[in-house]
Amino acid sequence: MGAGTVGSVLLERLSDPRSLPVQVCLVANSRWRCFDASGLDPRDALAQIQRARAGAGGGETGVAAGVHRHPGSGELPACFGPGDIVVDATASESLAAWHPRWLHRGLHVVTANKLGIGGPLLRHQRIRRQVEQGGHYGDAATVGAGLPLLRCVRELRAGGDRVQALAGVLSGTLAWLFDGYDGSAPFSERVREAVARGYAEPDPRVDLSGEDVRRKLLILARASGHALDGADVQVESLLTPALERAADAAAADAALASMDASLSRRAREAAAHGKVLRFVARFEVGTARIGLEALPPVHPLAQGGACDNRVAIWSCRYAERPLVIQGPGAGAAVTAAALLDDIRRACA
Ligand SMILES: NC(=O)c1ccc[n+]([C@@H]2O[C@H](COP(=O)([O-])OP(=O)(O)OC[C@H]3O[C@@H](n4cnc5c(N)ncnc54)[C@H](OP(=O)(O)O)[C@@H]3O)[C@@H](O)[C@H]2O)c1
């Protein structure tokens, strides 16, 4: 499910017969799907649904045999059953709502979509229950694009440790935007460059609102054993009222300059105290907040390469100095690799 930036790289990798002993039977974007119970060539299927999507005005005339309208829901052909794997490489809320149902049917779920375990708490709990009963839920791509973050938190817990606090730079896009930003050049220009380089979403408000980071913090805190709900996280959005009001991506682009003055002031104030700005997510029992912080450049969360994710974990074992995990936490290649790893684990 999902043949966009991440899904298409994954399908490319799956078309290499040496990659994994799996057969791809269904490939879908939001409007079309290609299905063959006896197996598809992933690269051909991708090309066919992309062609159908590009010409998707009318009905099914002109689309290749085997390509059909996709209902957009998680309803699967009846031949899918226990042991089969559904990969969710979308950001779709309606598909995320299907994660517990797929698990209940005995399917394995592998996901880059954060809205499953990072969505409503009840959904997260239903998924965890299914996993406790033996279901496989591969979620390494949801936070840190496959960095061993969730795995590490779960292994600490399994070893009897207790995670007491977490702090991190969880958005590769926001990490890039604030890396080297000192307030001298307009922030809006950096945002436009991030969009042009493909680091930010075409409508950068998705990144600037902090909503994506909220989901990631929820996933990490929940994996640490804390039943946090979305409303428990206080988010300082970077969006100005003008950006919030903008009706579409073009209007948002026109309103980007409304961020410049206040961010430039904050960066200059930080620099005057020898600090740099970072967009940080923090959780400790009782509080969770996300927003801009001024940090000394030697702080672990202020370091690393431009798009790197950085997470510090304090636990009983790591009480005085945190365990720090850092590395590239965005991009289609590392995310698709994380999905492949989870598919491999589901096959094991
Ligand atoms: N890009 C990254 O670097 C990155 C890194 C880590 C995690 N992620 C996560 O990975 C997921 C995918 O990201 P992306 O960058 O690949 O997004 P994208 O380029 O926007 O692709 C999303 C794909 O999902 C399809 N889709 C939407 N609703 C669907 C539905 N109901 N059924 C089937 N397909 C549906 C879209 O179809 P249409 O083409 O028809 O719209 C599109 O093909 C997101 O959850 C994102 O947060 C991305």
PDB file of C-alpha atoms in Angstrom, residues 39-150:
ATOM      1  CA  GLY A  39       2.564 -12.737  -8.225  1.00  0.00           C
ATOM      2  CA  LEU A  40       3.520  -9.475  -9.929  1.00  0.00           C
ATOM      3  CA  ASP A  41       6.732  -7.942 -11.178  1.00  0.00           C
ATOM      4  CA  PRO A  42       6.926  -5.075  -8.629  1.00  0.00           C
ATOM      5  CA  ARG A  43       8.578  -2.670 -11.096  1.00  0.00           C
ATOM      6  CA  ASP A  44       5.924  -3.309 -13.790  1.00  0.00           C
ATOM      7  CA  ALA A  45       3.095  -3.032 -11.275  1.00  0.00           C
ATOM      8  CA  LEU A  46       4.487   0.289 -10.050  1.00  0.00           C
ATOM      9  CA  ALA A  47       4.722   1.617 -13.619  1.00  0.00           C
ATOM     10  CA  GLN A  48       1.157   0.497 -14.378  1.00  0.00           C
ATOM     11  CA  ILE A  49      -0.471   2.151 -11.375  1.00  0.00           C
ATOM     12  CA  GLN A  50       1.613   5.288 -11.930  1.00  0.00           C
ATOM     13  CA  ARG A  51       0.379   5.406 -15.527  1.00  0.00           C
ATOM     14  CA  ALA A  52      -3.213   4.881 -14.381  1.00  0.00           C
ATOM     15  CA  ARG A  53      -2.746   7.624 -11.742  1.00  0.00           C
ATOM     16  CA  ALA A  54      -1.347  10.059 -14.325  1.00  0.00           C
ATOM     17  CA  GLY A  55      -4.319   9.572 -16.630  1.00  0.00           C
ATOM     18  CA  ALA A  56      -6.805   9.002 -13.849  1.00  0.00           C
ATOM     19  CA  GLY A  57      -9.666  11.109 -15.059  1.00  0.00           C
ATOM     20  CA  GLY A  58     -12.265   8.640 -16.125  1.00  0.00           C
ATOM     21  CA  GLY A  59     -13.033   4.986 -15.542  1.00  0.00           C
ATOM     22  CA  GLU A  60     -10.971   1.930 -16.184  1.00  0.00           C
ATOM     23  CA  THR A  61     -10.824   2.276 -19.972  1.00  0.00           C
ATOM     24  CA  GLY A  62      -7.249   2.492 -21.143  1.00  0.00           C
ATOM     25  CA  VAL A  63      -5.668   1.060 -17.989  1.00  0.00           C
ATOM     26  CA  ALA A  64      -3.727  -2.192 -18.208  1.00  0.00           C
ATOM     27  CA  ALA A  65      -5.404  -5.514 -17.455  1.00  0.00           C
ATOM     28  CA  GLY A  66      -4.982  -6.306 -13.775  1.00  0.00           C
ATOM     29  CA  VAL A  67      -5.173  -2.629 -12.762  1.00  0.00           C
ATOM     30  CA  HIS A  68      -8.348  -1.653 -10.938  1.00  0.00           C
ATOM     31  CA  ARG A  69      -9.813   1.151  -8.913  1.00  0.00           C
ATOM     32  CA  HIS A  70      -8.478   0.999  -5.344  1.00  0.00           C
ATOM     33  CA  PRO A  71     -11.193   1.566  -2.743  1.00  0.00           C
ATOM     34  CA  GLY A  72      -8.690   3.479  -0.568  1.00  0.00           C
ATOM     35  CA  SER A  73      -9.524   1.282   2.413  1.00  0.00           C
ATOM     36  CA  GLY A  74      -7.582  -1.652   3.808  1.00  0.00           C
ATOM     37  CA  GLU A  75     -10.012  -4.227   2.401  1.00  0.00           C
ATOM     38  CA  LEU A  76      -7.890  -6.937   0.756  1.00  0.00           C
ATOM     39  CA  PRO A  77      -8.757  -9.660  -1.748  1.00  0.00           C
ATOM     40  CA  ALA A  78      -9.935 -12.825   0.024  1.00  0.00           C
ATOM     41  CA  CYS A  79      -6.793 -14.790  -0.903  1.00  0.00           C
ATOM     42  CA  PHE A  80      -4.722 -12.804   1.623  1.00  0.00           C
ATOM     43  CA  GLY A  81      -4.505 -14.608   4.921  1.00  0.00           C
ATOM     44  CA  PRO A  82      -2.367 -15.595   7.889  1.00  0.00           C
ATOM     45  CA  GLY A  83       1.363 -15.242   7.273  1.00  0.00           C
ATOM     46  CA  ASP A  84       0.986 -12.765   4.403  1.00  0.00           C
ATOM     47  CA  ILE A  85       2.546  -9.338   4.850  1.00  0.00           C
ATOM     48  CA  VAL A  86       0.876  -5.948   4.326  1.00  0.00           C
ATOM     49  CA  VAL A  87       3.305  -3.056   3.908  1.00  0.00           C
ATOM     50  CA  ASP A  88       1.850   0.378   4.627  1.00  0.00           C
ATOM     51  CA  ALA A  89       4.049   3.005   2.944  1.00  0.00           C
ATOM     52  CA  THR A  90       1.378   5.702   3.079  1.00  0.00           C
ATOM     53  CA  ALA A  91       0.465   8.417   5.573  1.00  0.00           C
ATOM     54  CA  SER A  92      -3.186   7.371   5.339  1.00  0.00           C
ATOM     55  CA  GLU A  93      -5.374   7.553   8.439  1.00  0.00           C
ATOM     56  CA  SER A  94      -7.920   5.172   6.915  1.00  0.00           C
ATOM     57  CA  LEU A  95      -5.239   2.510   6.322  1.00  0.00           C
ATOM     58  CA  ALA A  96      -3.748   3.013   9.801  1.00  0.00           C
ATOM     59  CA  ALA A  97      -7.168   2.198  11.248  1.00  0.00           C
ATOM     60  CA  TRP A  98      -6.828  -1.186   9.522  1.00  0.00           C
ATOM     61  CA  HIS A  99      -3.557  -2.154  11.216  1.00  0.00           C
ATOM     62  CA  PRO A 100      -5.209  -3.909  14.202  1.00  0.00           C
ATOM     63  CA  ARG A 101      -7.722  -5.586  11.877  1.00  0.00           C
ATOM     64  CA  TRP A 102      -5.008  -6.930   9.592  1.00  0.00           C
ATOM     65  CA  LEU A 103      -3.137  -8.293  12.625  1.00  0.00           C
ATOM     66  CA  HIS A 104      -6.355  -9.839  13.911  1.00  0.00           C
ATOM     67  CA  ARG A 105      -6.678 -11.674  10.580  1.00  0.00           C
ATOM     68  CA  GLY A 106      -3.195 -13.139  11.101  1.00  0.00           C
ATOM     69  CA  LEU A 107      -1.482 -10.882   8.563  1.00  0.00           C
ATOM     70  CA  HIS A 108       1.921  -9.397   9.383  1.00  0.00           C
ATOM     71  CA  VAL A 109       2.054  -5.603   9.207  1.00  0.00           C
ATOM     72  CA  VAL A 110       5.148  -3.627   8.211  1.00  0.00           C
ATOM     73  CA  THR A 111       4.713   0.130   8.262  1.00  0.00           C
ATOM     74  CA  ALA A 112       6.282   3.525   7.657  1.00  0.00           C
ATOM     75  CA  ASN A 113       2.884   5.052   8.484  1.00  0.00           C
ATOM     76  CA  LYS A 114       3.061   6.596  11.967  1.00  0.00           C
ATOM     77  CA  LEU A 115      -0.692   6.777  12.419  1.00  0.00           C
ATOM     78  CA  GLY A 116      -0.919   3.144  13.519  1.00  0.00           C
ATOM     79  CA  ILE A 117       1.055   3.138  16.778  1.00  0.00           C
ATOM     80  CA  GLY A 118       1.386   6.959  16.795  1.00  0.00           C
ATOM     81  CA  GLY A 119      -2.355   7.524  16.310  1.00  0.00           C
ATOM     82  CA  PRO A 120      -5.109   7.318  18.943  1.00  0.00           C
ATOM     83  CA  LEU A 121      -4.012   5.555  22.138  1.00  0.00           C
ATOM     84  CA  LEU A 122      -6.793   2.986  21.792  1.00  0.00           C
ATOM     85  CA  ARG A 123      -5.492   1.961  18.356  1.00  0.00           C
ATOM     86  CA  HIS A 124      -1.960   1.661  19.729  1.00  0.00           C
ATOM     87  CA  GLN A 125      -3.251  -0.549  22.550  1.00  0.00           C
ATOM     88  CA  ARG A 126      -5.192  -2.783  20.146  1.00  0.00           C
ATOM     89  CA  ILE A 127      -2.041  -3.227  18.037  1.00  0.00           C
ATOM     90  CA  ARG A 128       0.098  -4.031  21.119  1.00  0.00           C
ATOM     91  CA  ARG A 129      -2.473  -6.618  22.253  1.00  0.00           C
ATOM     92  CA  GLN A 130      -2.292  -8.329  18.871  1.00  0.00           C
ATOM     93  CA  VAL A 131       1.515  -8.302  19.044  1.00  0.00           C
ATOM     94  CA  GLU A 132       1.436  -9.820  22.549  1.00  0.00           C
ATOM     95  CA  GLN A 133      -0.687 -12.602  21.061  1.00  0.00           C
ATOM     96  CA  GLY A 134       1.980 -13.326  18.431  1.00  0.00           C
ATOM     97  CA  GLY A 135       1.256 -10.820  15.667  1.00  0.00           C
ATOM     98  CA  HIS A 136       4.197  -9.291  13.813  1.00  0.00           C
ATOM     99  CA  TYR A 137       4.202  -5.476  13.608  1.00  0.00           C
ATOM    100  CA  GLY A 138       7.300  -4.020  11.941  1.00  0.00           C
ATOM    101  CA  ASP A 139       7.521  -0.337  12.829  1.00  0.00           C
ATOM    102  CA  ALA A 140      11.254   0.475  12.549  1.00  0.00           C
ATOM    103  CA  ALA A 141      10.557   2.907   9.684  1.00  0.00           C
ATOM    104  CA  THR A 142       8.130   5.045  11.711  1.00  0.00           C
ATOM    105  CA  VAL A 143      10.749   6.829  13.854  1.00  0.00           C
ATOM    106  CA  GLY A 144      14.299   7.616  12.757  1.00  0.00           C
ATOM    107  CA  ALA A 145      13.777   5.849   9.404  1.00  0.00           C
ATOM    108  CA  GLY A 146      15.170   2.569  10.700  1.00  0.00           C
ATOM    109  CA  LEU A 147      17.747   3.843  13.210  1.00  0.00           C
ATOM    110  CA  PRO A 148      17.726   1.279  16.033  1.00  0.00           C
ATOM    111  CA  LEU A 149      15.637   3.519  18.303  1.00  0.00           C
ATOM    112  CA  LEU A 150      12.487   1.527  18.977  1.00  0.00           C
TER     113      LEU A 150
END
